[in-house]
Structure formats: C-alpha cells, structure tokens
mmCIF file of N, CA and C in Angstrom:
data_model
loop_
_atom_site.group_PDB
_atom_site.id
_atom_site.type_symbol
_atom_site.label_atom_id
_atom_site.label_comp_id
_atom_site.label_asym_id
_atom_site.label_seq_id
_atom_site.Cartn_x
_atom_site.Cartn_y
_atom_site.Cartn_z
ATOM 1 N N MET A 134 -9.459 -19.615 2.563
ATOM 2 C CA MET A 134 -8.348 -19.357 3.420
ATOM 3 C C MET A 134 -8.788 -20.543 4.716
ATOM 4 N N VAL A 135 -7.615 -21.559 4.805
ATOM 5 C CA VAL A 135 -7.778 -22.328 5.832
ATOM 6 C C VAL A 135 -7.255 -21.737 7.033
ATOM 7 N N THR A 136 -8.060 -22.140 8.082
ATOM 8 C CA THR A 136 -7.889 -21.625 9.553
ATOM 9 C C THR A 136 -6.686 -22.260 10.051
ATOM 10 N N TYR A 137 -5.820 -22.259 10.839
ATOM 11 C CA TYR A 137 -5.111 -23.048 11.665
ATOM 12 C C TYR A 137 -5.010 -22.479 12.959
ATOM 13 N N GLU A 138 -4.513 -23.785 13.622
ATOM 14 C CA GLU A 138 -4.154 -23.537 15.284
ATOM 15 C C GLU A 138 -2.804 -23.214 15.235
ATOM 16 N N PRO A 139 -2.217 -22.160 16.258
ATOM 17 C CA PRO A 139 -0.636 -22.346 16.440
ATOM 18 C C PRO A 139 -0.147 -23.305 17.043
ATOM 19 N N THR A 140 1.048 -24.030 16.365
ATOM 20 C CA THR A 140 1.842 -25.013 16.941
ATOM 21 C C THR A 140 3.124 -24.523 17.262
ATOM 22 N N VAL A 141 3.721 -25.143 18.520
ATOM 23 C CA VAL A 141 5.132 -24.806 18.629
ATOM 24 C C VAL A 141 5.717 -26.190 18.845
ATOM 25 N N GLY A 142 6.713 -26.331 18.377
ATOM 26 C CA GLY A 142 7.662 -27.321 18.004
ATOM 27 C C GLY A 142 8.199 -27.812 19.515
ATOM 28 N N ASP A 143 9.469 -28.759 19.215
ATOM 29 C CA ASP A 143 10.034 -29.494 20.206
ATOM 30 C C ASP A 143 11.327 -28.669 20.804
ATOM 31 N N VAL A 144 11.535 -27.367 19.915
ATOM 32 C CA VAL A 144 12.684 -27.117 20.518
ATOM 33 C C VAL A 144 12.583 -25.731 21.523
ATOM 34 N N ASP A 145 13.477 -25.721 22.525
ATOM 35 C CA ASP A 145 13.385 -24.939 23.339
ATOM 36 C C ASP A 145 14.240 -23.779 23.055
ATOM 37 N N ALA A 146 13.629 -22.596 23.370
ATOM 38 C CA ALA A 146 14.253 -21.361 22.758
ATOM 39 C C ALA A 146 15.814 -21.355 23.506
ATOM 40 N N GLU A 147 16.424 -21.669 24.154
ATOM 41 C CA GLU A 147 17.554 -21.620 24.679
ATOM 42 C C GLU A 147 18.405 -22.553 24.157
ATOM 43 N N ALA A 148 17.987 -23.505 23.446
ATOM 44 C CA ALA A 148 18.571 -24.472 22.784
ATOM 45 C C ALA A 148 18.787 -23.955 21.447
ATOM 46 N N LEU A 149 17.997 -22.906 20.681
ATOM 47 C CA LEU A 149 18.609 -22.384 19.565
ATOM 48 C C LEU A 149 20.009 -21.618 19.626
ATOM 49 N N ARG A 150 20.691 -21.419 18.360
ATOM 50 C CA ARG A 150 22.175 -20.885 18.467
ATOM 51 C C ARG A 150 21.810 -19.439 17.867
ATOM 52 N N TRP A 151 21.655 -18.675 18.993
ATOM 53 C CA TRP A 151 21.717 -17.144 18.860
ATOM 54 C C TRP A 151 22.921 -16.670 18.186
ATOM 55 N N ASP A 152 22.934 -15.824 17.460
ATOM 56 C CA ASP A 152 24.444 -15.101 17.221
ATOM 57 C C ASP A 152 24.867 -14.392 18.289
ATOM 58 N N GLU A 153 26.141 -13.874 17.835
ATOM 59 C CA GLU A 153 26.773 -13.091 18.923
ATOM 60 C C GLU A 153 25.927 -11.744 19.556
ATOM 61 N N ALA A 154 25.012 -11.260 18.648
ATOM 62 C CA ALA A 154 24.049 -10.127 18.949
ATOM 63 C C ALA A 154 22.948 -10.622 19.535
ATOM 64 N N GLY A 155 22.769 -12.042 19.732
ATOM 65 C CA GLY A 155 21.532 -12.561 20.182
ATOM 66 C C GLY A 155 20.289 -12.530 19.624
ATOM 67 N N LEU A 156 20.658 -12.803 18.100
ATOM 68 C CA LEU A 156 19.432 -12.540 17.232
ATOM 69 C C LEU A 156 19.473 -13.883 16.455
ATOM 70 N N LEU A 157 18.550 -14.180 15.781
ATOM 71 C CA LEU A 157 18.242 -15.388 14.909
ATOM 72 C C LEU A 157 17.361 -14.762 13.666
ATOM 73 N N PRO A 158 17.754 -15.182 12.385
ATOM 74 C CA PRO A 158 17.045 -14.747 11.118
ATOM 75 C C PRO A 158 15.936 -15.381 11.155
ATOM 76 N N ALA A 159 14.713 -14.831 10.844
ATOM 77 C CA ALA A 159 13.280 -15.411 10.831
ATOM 78 C C ALA A 159 12.828 -15.196 9.504
ATOM 79 N N ILE A 160 12.785 -16.289 8.597
ATOM 80 C CA ILE A 160 12.165 -16.460 7.226
ATOM 81 C C ILE A 160 10.735 -16.213 7.766
ATOM 82 N N VAL A 161 9.733 -15.388 6.914
ATOM 83 C CA VAL A 161 8.198 -15.465 7.158
ATOM 84 C C VAL A 161 7.801 -15.995 5.753
ATOM 85 N N GLN A 162 6.977 -16.929 6.071
ATOM 86 C CA GLN A 162 6.390 -17.507 4.673
ATOM 87 C C GLN A 162 4.772 -17.542 5.241
ATOM 88 N N ASP A 163 3.965 -17.146 3.893
ATOM 89 C CA ASP A 163 2.414 -17.516 3.975
ATOM 90 C C ASP A 163 2.132 -19.176 4.043
ATOM 91 N N ALA A 164 1.356 -19.410 5.266
ATOM 92 C CA ALA A 164 1.241 -20.684 5.461
ATOM 93 C C ALA A 164 0.206 -21.335 4.425
ATOM 94 N N ASP A 165 -0.636 -20.686 3.635
ATOM 95 C CA ASP A 165 -1.463 -20.831 2.667
ATOM 96 C C ASP A 165 -0.969 -21.286 1.356
ATOM 97 N N THR A 166 -0.006 -20.151 0.795
ATOM 98 C CA THR A 166 0.346 -20.140 -0.331
ATOM 99 C C THR A 166 1.962 -20.695 -0.702
ATOM 100 N N GLY A 167 2.579 -20.726 0.786
ATOM 101 C CA GLY A 167 4.072 -21.030 0.742
ATOM 102 C C GLY A 167 4.970 -20.160 0.470
ATOM 103 N N GLN A 168 4.390 -18.901 -0.581
ATOM 104 C CA GLN A 168 5.306 -17.803 -0.664
ATOM 105 C C GLN A 168 5.971 -17.138 0.471
ATOM 106 N N VAL A 169 7.413 -17.045 0.246
ATOM 107 C CA VAL A 169 8.423 -16.284 1.344
ATOM 108 C C VAL A 169 8.004 -14.851 1.166
ATOM 109 N N LEU A 170 7.614 -14.250 2.584
ATOM 110 C CA LEU A 170 7.021 -12.756 2.454
ATOM 111 C C LEU A 170 8.114 -11.808 2.952
ATOM 112 N N MET A 171 8.998 -12.307 3.700
ATOM 113 C CA MET A 171 9.969 -11.342 4.514
ATOM 114 C C MET A 171 11.061 -12.122 5.095
ATOM 115 N N LEU A 172 12.087 -11.442 5.480
ATOM 116 C CA LEU A 172 13.088 -11.834 6.405
ATOM 117 C C LEU A 172 13.396 -10.613 7.339
ATOM 118 N N ALA A 173 13.330 -11.061 8.510
ATOM 119 C CA ALA A 173 13.783 -10.266 9.772
ATOM 120 C C ALA A 173 14.349 -10.987 10.906
ATOM 121 N N TYR A 174 14.672 -10.386 12.019
ATOM 122 C CA TYR A 174 15.501 -10.851 13.028
ATOM 123 C C TYR A 174 14.587 -10.888 14.193
ATOM 124 N N MET A 175 14.788 -12.005 14.935
ATOM 125 C CA MET A 175 14.191 -12.508 16.219
ATOM 126 C C MET A 175 15.000 -12.179 17.203
ATOM 127 N N ASN A 176 15.240 -11.479 18.480
ATOM 128 C CA ASN A 176 15.877 -11.912 19.843
ATOM 129 C C ASN A 176 14.694 -12.850 20.640
ATOM 130 N N ARG A 177 15.574 -13.071 21.870
ATOM 131 C CA ARG A 177 14.645 -13.859 22.700
ATOM 132 C C ARG A 177 13.329 -13.167 23.075
ATOM 133 N N GLU A 178 13.428 -12.010 23.520
ATOM 134 C CA GLU A 178 12.098 -11.230 23.810
ATOM 135 C C GLU A 178 11.046 -11.313 22.744
ATOM 136 N N SER A 179 11.572 -11.013 21.442
ATOM 137 C CA SER A 179 10.439 -10.948 20.430
ATOM 138 C C SER A 179 9.892 -12.391 19.834
ATOM 139 N N LEU A 180 10.970 -13.192 20.080
ATOM 140 C CA LEU A 180 10.373 -14.634 20.003
ATOM 141 C C LEU A 180 9.436 -15.053 21.296
ATOM 142 N N GLN A 181 9.601 -14.600 22.150
ATOM 143 C CA GLN A 181 8.434 -14.878 23.664
ATOM 144 C C GLN A 181 7.505 -14.118 23.463
ATOM 145 N N ARG A 182 7.445 -12.938 22.823
ATOM 146 C CA ARG A 182 6.261 -12.114 22.668
ATOM 147 C C ARG A 182 5.270 -12.885 21.467
ATOM 148 N N SER A 183 6.108 -13.313 20.195
ATOM 149 C CA SER A 183 5.350 -13.963 19.316
ATOM 150 C C SER A 183 4.552 -15.162 19.848
ATOM 151 N N LEU A 184 5.401 -15.868 20.427
ATOM 152 C CA LEU A 184 4.572 -17.022 21.075
ATOM 153 C C LEU A 184 3.464 -16.803 21.988
ATOM 154 N N ALA A 185 3.809 -15.669 22.831
ATOM 155 C CA ALA A 185 2.600 -15.439 23.785
ATOM 156 C C ALA A 185 1.421 -14.696 22.943
ATOM 157 N N SER A 186 1.657 -14.068 22.125
ATOM 158 C CA SER A 186 0.336 -13.259 21.361
ATOM 159 C C SER A 186 0.024 -13.881 20.090
ATOM 160 N N GLY A 187 0.939 -14.848 19.460
ATOM 161 C CA GLY A 187 0.382 -15.496 18.422
ATOM 162 C C GLY A 187 0.112 -14.754 16.899
ATOM 163 N N GLU A 188 1.325 -13.552 17.356
ATOM 164 C CA GLU A 188 1.413 -12.763 16.208
ATOM 165 C C GLU A 188 3.002 -12.308 16.024
ATOM 166 N N THR A 189 3.636 -12.119 15.007
ATOM 167 C CA THR A 189 4.825 -11.732 14.719
ATOM 168 C C THR A 189 5.560 -10.626 15.587
ATOM 169 N N TRP A 190 6.550 -10.786 16.141
ATOM 170 C CA TRP A 190 7.358 -9.645 16.862
ATOM 171 C C TRP A 190 8.754 -10.005 16.548
ATOM 172 N N PHE A 191 9.439 -8.510 16.157
ATOM 173 C CA PHE A 191 10.933 -8.698 15.707
ATOM 174 C C PHE A 191 11.707 -7.636 16.164
ATOM 175 N N TRP A 192 12.905 -8.003 16.224
ATOM 176 C CA TRP A 192 13.951 -6.992 16.579
ATOM 177 C C TRP A 192 14.400 -6.217 15.286
ATOM 178 N N SER A 193 14.325 -4.864 15.534
ATOM 179 C CA SER A 193 14.764 -4.075 14.158
ATOM 180 C C SER A 193 16.317 -3.590 14.847
ATOM 181 N N ARG A 194 17.148 -4.212 13.913
ATOM 182 C CA ARG A 194 18.440 -3.708 13.913
ATOM 183 C C ARG A 194 18.726 -2.506 13.755
ATOM 184 N N SER A 195 18.012 -1.735 12.779
ATOM 185 C CA SER A 195 18.364 -0.273 12.636
ATOM 186 C C SER A 195 17.976 0.524 13.407
ATOM 187 N N ARG A 196 16.889 0.136 14.388
ATOM 188 C CA ARG A 196 16.167 1.061 15.404
ATOM 189 C C ARG A 196 16.443 0.504 16.617
ATOM 190 N N GLN A 197 17.110 -0.620 16.832
ATOM 191 C CA GLN A 197 17.367 -1.205 18.151
ATOM 192 C C GLN A 197 16.223 -1.143 18.956
ATOM 193 N N THR A 198 15.019 -1.554 18.555
ATOM 194 C CA THR A 198 13.947 -1.606 19.105
ATOM 195 C C THR A 198 12.984 -2.911 18.719
ATOM 196 N N LEU A 199 12.036 -3.563 19.662
ATOM 197 C CA LEU A 199 11.259 -4.625 18.968
ATOM 198 C C LEU A 199 10.352 -3.779 18.136
ATOM 199 N N TRP A 200 9.669 -4.580 17.321
ATOM 200 C CA TRP A 200 8.550 -4.244 16.696
ATOM 201 C C TRP A 200 7.556 -5.195 16.534
ATOM 202 N N HIS A 201 6.250 -4.918 16.612
ATOM 203 C CA HIS A 201 5.004 -5.734 16.263
ATOM 204 C C HIS A 201 4.705 -5.625 14.756
ATOM 205 N N LYS A 202 4.734 -6.440 13.998
ATOM 206 C CA LYS A 202 4.338 -6.391 12.577
ATOM 207 C C LYS A 202 3.247 -6.147 12.348
ATOM 208 N N GLY A 203 2.597 -4.959 11.695
ATOM 209 C CA GLY A 203 1.434 -4.388 11.673
ATOM 210 C C GLY A 203 0.926 -3.471 12.484
ATOM 211 N N ALA A 204 1.702 -3.413 13.685
ATOM 212 C CA ALA A 204 1.049 -2.398 14.752
ATOM 213 C C ALA A 204 0.570 -1.202 14.011
ATOM 214 N N THR A 205 1.333 -0.539 13.161
ATOM 215 C CA THR A 205 0.831 0.720 12.564
ATOM 216 C C THR A 205 -0.104 0.563 11.351
ATOM 217 N N SER A 206 0.320 -0.522 10.488
ATOM 218 C CA SER A 206 -0.461 -0.684 9.370
ATOM 219 C C SER A 206 -1.504 -1.512 9.230
ATOM 220 N N GLY A 207 -1.639 -2.317 10.213
ATOM 221 C CA GLY A 207 -2.792 -3.299 10.436
ATOM 222 C C GLY A 207 -2.408 -4.500 9.672
ATOM 223 N N ASN A 208 -1.136 -4.856 8.888
ATOM 224 C CA ASN A 208 -1.047 -5.896 8.421
ATOM 225 C C ASN A 208 -0.161 -6.740 9.450
ATOM 226 N N THR A 209 -0.817 -7.233 10.340
ATOM 227 C CA THR A 209 -0.466 -8.320 11.090
ATOM 228 C C THR A 209 -0.319 -9.872 10.427
ATOM 229 N N GLN A 210 0.443 -10.404 11.242
ATOM 230 C CA GLN A 210 0.860 -11.779 10.788
ATOM 231 C C GLN A 210 0.572 -12.955 11.755
ATOM 232 N N ARG A 211 -0.641 -13.688 11.706
ATOM 233 C CA ARG A 211 -1.066 -14.513 12.802
ATOM 234 C C ARG A 211 -0.041 -15.709 12.412
ATOM 235 N N ILE A 212 0.732 -16.134 13.591
ATOM 236 C CA ILE A 212 1.403 -17.207 13.533
ATOM 237 C C ILE A 212 0.750 -18.689 13.530
ATOM 238 N N VAL A 213 0.800 -19.588 12.492
ATOM 239 C CA VAL A 213 0.745 -20.860 12.540
ATOM 240 C C VAL A 213 1.443 -21.642 12.974
ATOM 241 N N GLU A 214 2.767 -21.604 12.757
ATOM 242 C CA GLU A 214 3.863 -22.399 13.257
ATOM 243 C C GLU A 214 5.177 -21.900 13.078
ATOM 244 N N ILE A 215 5.912 -22.358 14.112
ATOM 245 C CA ILE A 215 7.392 -21.923 13.838
ATOM 246 C C ILE A 215 8.262 -22.903 14.001
ATOM 247 N N ARG A 216 9.387 -23.110 13.178
ATOM 248 C CA ARG A 216 10.280 -24.200 12.816
ATOM 249 C C ARG A 216 11.558 -23.660 12.856
ATOM 250 N N ALA A 217 12.596 -24.297 13.666
ATOM 251 C CA ALA A 217 13.918 -24.187 13.448
ATOM 252 C C ALA A 217 14.423 -25.241 12.448
ATOM 253 N N ASP A 218 15.521 -24.425 11.537
ATOM 254 C CA ASP A 218 16.318 -25.144 10.922
ATOM 255 C C ASP A 218 17.158 -26.403 11.506
ATOM 256 N N CYS A 219 17.771 -27.075 10.768
ATOM 257 C CA CYS A 219 18.761 -28.205 11.288
ATOM 258 C C CYS A 219 19.699 -27.882 12.213
ATOM 259 N N ASP A 220 20.304 -26.589 11.693
ATOM 260 C CA ASP A 220 21.469 -26.074 12.634
ATOM 261 C C ASP A 220 20.917 -25.213 14.067
ATOM 262 N N ALA A 221 19.374 -25.026 14.087
ATOM 263 C CA ALA A 221 18.956 -24.409 15.273
ATOM 264 C C ALA A 221 19.194 -22.900 15.150
ATOM 265 N N ASP A 222 19.946 -22.336 14.062
ATOM 266 C CA ASP A 222 20.336 -21.030 13.813
ATOM 267 C C ASP A 222 19.260 -20.088 13.053
ATOM 268 N N THR A 223 18.182 -20.706 12.343
ATOM 269 C CA THR A 223 17.300 -19.885 11.878
ATOM 270 C C THR A 223 16.162 -20.456 11.889
ATOM 271 N N LEU A 224 15.265 -19.297 11.829
ATOM 272 C CA LEU A 224 13.729 -20.020 11.942
ATOM 273 C C LEU A 224 12.765 -19.488 10.934
ATOM 274 N N LEU A 225 11.764 -20.421 10.702
ATOM 275 C CA LEU A 225 10.819 -20.453 9.590
ATOM 276 C C LEU A 225 9.559 -20.134 10.312
ATOM 277 N N VAL A 226 8.868 -18.883 10.121
ATOM 278 C CA VAL A 226 7.825 -18.607 10.803
ATOM 279 C C VAL A 226 6.764 -18.617 9.707
ATOM 280 N N ARG A 227 5.696 -19.424 9.709
ATOM 281 C CA ARG A 227 4.913 -19.682 8.778
ATOM 282 C C ARG A 227 3.468 -18.992 9.354
ATOM 283 N N VAL A 228 2.558 -18.049 8.793
ATOM 284 C CA VAL A 228 1.797 -17.130 8.838
ATOM 285 C C VAL A 228 0.788 -16.899 8.217
ATOM 286 N N GLN A 229 -0.446 -16.413 8.550
ATOM 287 C CA GLN A 229 -1.582 -16.059 7.697
ATOM 288 C C GLN A 229 -1.556 -14.680 7.792
ATOM 289 N N PRO A 230 -1.299 -13.881 7.161
ATOM 290 C CA PRO A 230 -0.937 -12.217 6.957
ATOM 291 C C PRO A 230 -2.187 -11.872 6.865
ATOM 292 N N ALA A 231 -2.648 -10.721 7.359
ATOM 293 C CA ALA A 231 -3.426 -9.954 7.399
ATOM 294 C C ALA A 231 -3.560 -8.765 6.143
ATOM 295 N N GLY A 232 -2.291 -8.873 5.276
ATOM 296 C CA GLY A 232 -2.207 -7.911 4.507
ATOM 297 C C GLY A 232 -0.841 -7.962 4.068
ATOM 298 N N PRO A 233 -0.303 -7.054 3.009
ATOM 299 C CA PRO A 233 1.056 -7.137 2.465
ATOM 300 C C PRO A 233 1.970 -7.127 3.667
ATOM 301 N N ALA A 234 3.289 -8.002 3.321
ATOM 302 C CA ALA A 234 4.290 -7.878 4.081
ATOM 303 C C ALA A 234 5.254 -6.772 4.248
ATOM 304 N N CYS A 235 5.554 -6.419 2.964
ATOM 305 C CA CYS A 235 6.249 -5.175 2.517
ATOM 306 C C CYS A 235 5.923 -3.888 2.858
ATOM 307 N N HIS A 236 6.652 -3.141 3.118
ATOM 308 C CA HIS A 236 6.511 -1.669 3.252
ATOM 309 C C HIS A 236 6.081 -0.892 2.140
ATOM 310 N N THR A 237 6.440 -1.437 1.167
ATOM 311 C CA THR A 237 6.260 -0.986 -0.154
ATOM 312 C C THR A 237 4.789 -1.243 -0.615
ATOM 313 N N GLY A 238 3.884 -2.104 -0.167
ATOM 314 C CA GLY A 238 2.546 -2.363 -0.382
ATOM 315 C C GLY A 238 2.697 -4.072 -1.021
ATOM 316 N N ARG A 239 3.836 -4.054 -1.410
ATOM 317 C CA ARG A 239 3.645 -5.567 -2.451
ATOM 318 C C ARG A 239 3.392 -6.720 -1.250
ATOM 319 N N THR A 240 2.978 -7.796 -1.619
ATOM 320 C CA THR A 240 2.556 -8.898 -0.913
ATOM 321 C C THR A 240 3.874 -9.785 -0.237
ATOM 322 N N SER A 241 5.005 -9.651 -0.775
ATOM 323 C CA SER A 241 6.335 -10.041 -0.367
ATOM 324 C C SER A 241 7.435 -8.968 -0.517
ATOM 325 N N CYS A 242 8.645 -9.022 0.289
ATOM 326 C CA CYS A 242 9.715 -8.408 0.211
ATOM 327 C C CYS A 242 10.367 -8.582 -1.155
ATOM 328 N N PHE A 243 10.305 -9.915 -1.289
ATOM 329 C CA PHE A 243 11.096 -10.498 -2.400
ATOM 330 C C PHE A 243 10.511 -10.432 -3.899
ATOM 331 N N TYR A 244 10.427 -8.939 -3.981
ATOM 332 C CA TYR A 244 9.916 -9.006 -5.687
ATOM 333 C C TYR A 244 10.845 -8.304 -6.638
ATOM 334 N N GLN A 245 12.026 -8.028 -6.108
ATOM 335 C CA GLN A 245 13.388 -7.569 -7.296
ATOM 336 C C GLN A 245 14.111 -8.857 -7.799
ATOM 337 N N SER A 246 14.075 -8.977 -9.006
ATOM 338 C CA SER A 246 14.810 -10.186 -9.623
ATOM 339 C C SER A 246 16.365 -9.863 -9.923
ATOM 340 N N LEU A 247 17.323 -10.550 -9.688
ATOM 341 C CA LEU A 247 18.561 -10.457 -10.069
ATOM 342 C C LEU A 247 18.674 -11.092 -11.520
ATOM 343 N N THR A 248 19.488 -10.504 -12.403
ATOM 344 C CA THR A 248 19.780 -11.254 -13.758
ATOM 345 C C THR A 248 20.790 -12.338 -13.656
ATOM 346 N N VAL A 249 20.770 -13.498 -13.811
ATOM 347 C CA VAL A 249 21.448 -14.765 -13.478
ATOM 348 C C VAL A 249 21.987 -15.139 -14.986
#
C-alpha cells in the first residue's frame, strides 16, 4: 500500500454549490485501486470535520446526524484528497480504507449489478 499525504485543493467550501438542504453528494474512492467504495452526503460541518481530522465524516439523511465512518466498526477511511467536480456540486473523496466500506462487509457498496 502506498502512503499518501492528504491534500486539499484550491476550492473554498463556500464556493461549492450546496443543495437546498445544504448537502453535497460525496463519492468515496479507494486511492490505491480506483474502486468506487460508496456514495454518501456531506454538509459543511462534516466537510470541515473531514478536513480537520483527515478521516471521512458524513451527514446521515435518514438519521439527521453527523457520522464518522468507521467510528463503531473500525473501518475508517483516511483521506488522501478531496476534489470537486466541474460544477462544484459533487465531491470525490479519495481514501485509504481501513476495511470494507459497506455495512454488509463488502469492500464496496456497489456490488449489485443491473441487467442491461
């Protein structure tokens, strides 16, 4: 595993295009493999906590509370880099995971295929 130093880009959090609920989708990607691990939502506070701690924090839309990924499971995600997309309305959070991202125990939450 490669060790990364976290980097923060040149986008100010206030320049991001938060939705009407004050949220942004955050795509979480394994920095080593490129695999998409999960999709969650961040508000300003969870983004601030993520930047300050170097680990992912999100806003739970169902529970209406902040949550630190891995706080109970130990499957934390160390942030390598956070990027905003071209519209500044979605984040890509590149991480080094300490374990599976999915609550099912799978590496990624994206394990179910649709027939096309």
